[in-house]
mmCIF file of C-alpha atoms in Angstrom:
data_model
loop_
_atom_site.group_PDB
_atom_site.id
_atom_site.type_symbol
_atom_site.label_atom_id
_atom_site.label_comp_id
_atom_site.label_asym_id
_atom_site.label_seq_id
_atom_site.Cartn_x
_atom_site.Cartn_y
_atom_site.Cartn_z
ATOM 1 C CA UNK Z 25 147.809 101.737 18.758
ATOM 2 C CA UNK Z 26 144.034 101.591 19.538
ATOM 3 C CA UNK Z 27 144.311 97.548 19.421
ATOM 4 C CA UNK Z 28 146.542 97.437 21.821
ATOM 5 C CA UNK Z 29 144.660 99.703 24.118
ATOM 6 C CA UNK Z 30 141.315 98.003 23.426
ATOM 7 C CA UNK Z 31 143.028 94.575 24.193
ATOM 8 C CA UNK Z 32 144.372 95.567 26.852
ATOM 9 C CA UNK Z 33 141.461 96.893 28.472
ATOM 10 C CA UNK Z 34 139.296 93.992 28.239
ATOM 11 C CA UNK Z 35 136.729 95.785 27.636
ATOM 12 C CA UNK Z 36 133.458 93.919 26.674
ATOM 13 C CA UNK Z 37 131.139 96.542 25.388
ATOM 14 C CA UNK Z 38 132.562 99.681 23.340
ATOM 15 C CA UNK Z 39 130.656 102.770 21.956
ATOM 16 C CA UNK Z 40 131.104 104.447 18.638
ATOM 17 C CA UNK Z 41 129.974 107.025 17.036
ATOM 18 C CA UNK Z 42 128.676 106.157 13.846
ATOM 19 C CA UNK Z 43 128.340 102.426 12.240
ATOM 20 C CA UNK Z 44 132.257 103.359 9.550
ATOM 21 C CA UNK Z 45 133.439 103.338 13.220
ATOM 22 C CA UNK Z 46 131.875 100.577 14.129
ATOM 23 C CA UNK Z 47 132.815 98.564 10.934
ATOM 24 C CA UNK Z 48 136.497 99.513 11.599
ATOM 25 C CA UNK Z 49 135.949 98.191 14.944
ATOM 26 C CA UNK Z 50 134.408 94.865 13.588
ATOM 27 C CA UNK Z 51 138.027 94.677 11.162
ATOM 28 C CA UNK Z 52 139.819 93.992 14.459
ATOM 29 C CA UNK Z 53 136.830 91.978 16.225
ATOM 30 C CA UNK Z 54 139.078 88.875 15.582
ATOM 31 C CA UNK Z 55 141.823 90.276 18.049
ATOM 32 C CA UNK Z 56 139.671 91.487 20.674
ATOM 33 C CA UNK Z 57 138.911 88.535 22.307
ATOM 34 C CA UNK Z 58 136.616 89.972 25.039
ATOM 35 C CA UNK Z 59 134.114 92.214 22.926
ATOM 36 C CA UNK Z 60 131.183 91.237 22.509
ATOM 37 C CA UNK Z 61 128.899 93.918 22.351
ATOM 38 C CA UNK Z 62 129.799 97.580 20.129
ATOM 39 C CA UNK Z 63 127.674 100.299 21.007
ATOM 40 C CA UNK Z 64 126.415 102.910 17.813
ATOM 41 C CA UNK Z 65 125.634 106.546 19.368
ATOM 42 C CA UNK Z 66 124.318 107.426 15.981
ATOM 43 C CA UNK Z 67 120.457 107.205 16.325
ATOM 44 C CA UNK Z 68 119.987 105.239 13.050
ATOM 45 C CA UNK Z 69 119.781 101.267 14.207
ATOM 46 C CA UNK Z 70 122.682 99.102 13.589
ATOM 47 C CA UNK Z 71 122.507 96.636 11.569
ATOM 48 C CA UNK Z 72 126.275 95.202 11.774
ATOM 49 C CA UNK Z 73 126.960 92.201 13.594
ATOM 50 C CA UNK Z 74 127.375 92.611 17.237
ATOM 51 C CA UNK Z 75 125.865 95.971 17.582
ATOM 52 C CA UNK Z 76 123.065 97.762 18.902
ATOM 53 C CA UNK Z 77 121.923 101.600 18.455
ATOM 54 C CA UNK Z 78 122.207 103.579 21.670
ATOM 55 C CA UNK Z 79 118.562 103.943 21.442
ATOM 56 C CA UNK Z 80 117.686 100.708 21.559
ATOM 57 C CA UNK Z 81 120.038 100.067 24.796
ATOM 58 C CA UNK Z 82 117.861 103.082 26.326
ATOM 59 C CA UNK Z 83 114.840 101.053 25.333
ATOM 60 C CA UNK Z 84 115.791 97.869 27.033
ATOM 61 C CA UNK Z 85 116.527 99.954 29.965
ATOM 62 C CA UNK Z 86 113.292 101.401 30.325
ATOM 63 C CA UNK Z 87 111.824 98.153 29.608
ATOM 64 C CA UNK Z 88 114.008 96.415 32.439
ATOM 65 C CA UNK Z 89 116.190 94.896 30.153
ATOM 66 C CA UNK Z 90 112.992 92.218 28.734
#
């Protein structure tokens, strides 16, 4: 059900909670055609492919995105 609503949506850029979410999400990468980016709330860094900690999104932002 969620892959069908995810490709659907062609969304680009999805947040997650924690990186077993975001490794579940990476299972279905193949399928999703226009993800490219998965978002980790959890305030550890990511180190999965295609991910980035939501604090290190903050960071570029306060940076202006360098």
């Amino acid at each position: 059900m969620i892959l069908k609503i995810l490709g659907h949506s062609g969304a680009r850029v999805i947040f997650v909670e924690d990186e077993v979410a975001a490794g579940r999400l990476l299972n279905l990468k193949g399928q999703l055609a226009s993800l490219t980016h998965i978002i980790v709330m959890d305030r550890m860094s990511s180190s999965l492919p295609y991910s980035l900690s939501f604090d290190k999104v903050l960071m570029g932002g306060r940076e202006g995105g360098k």
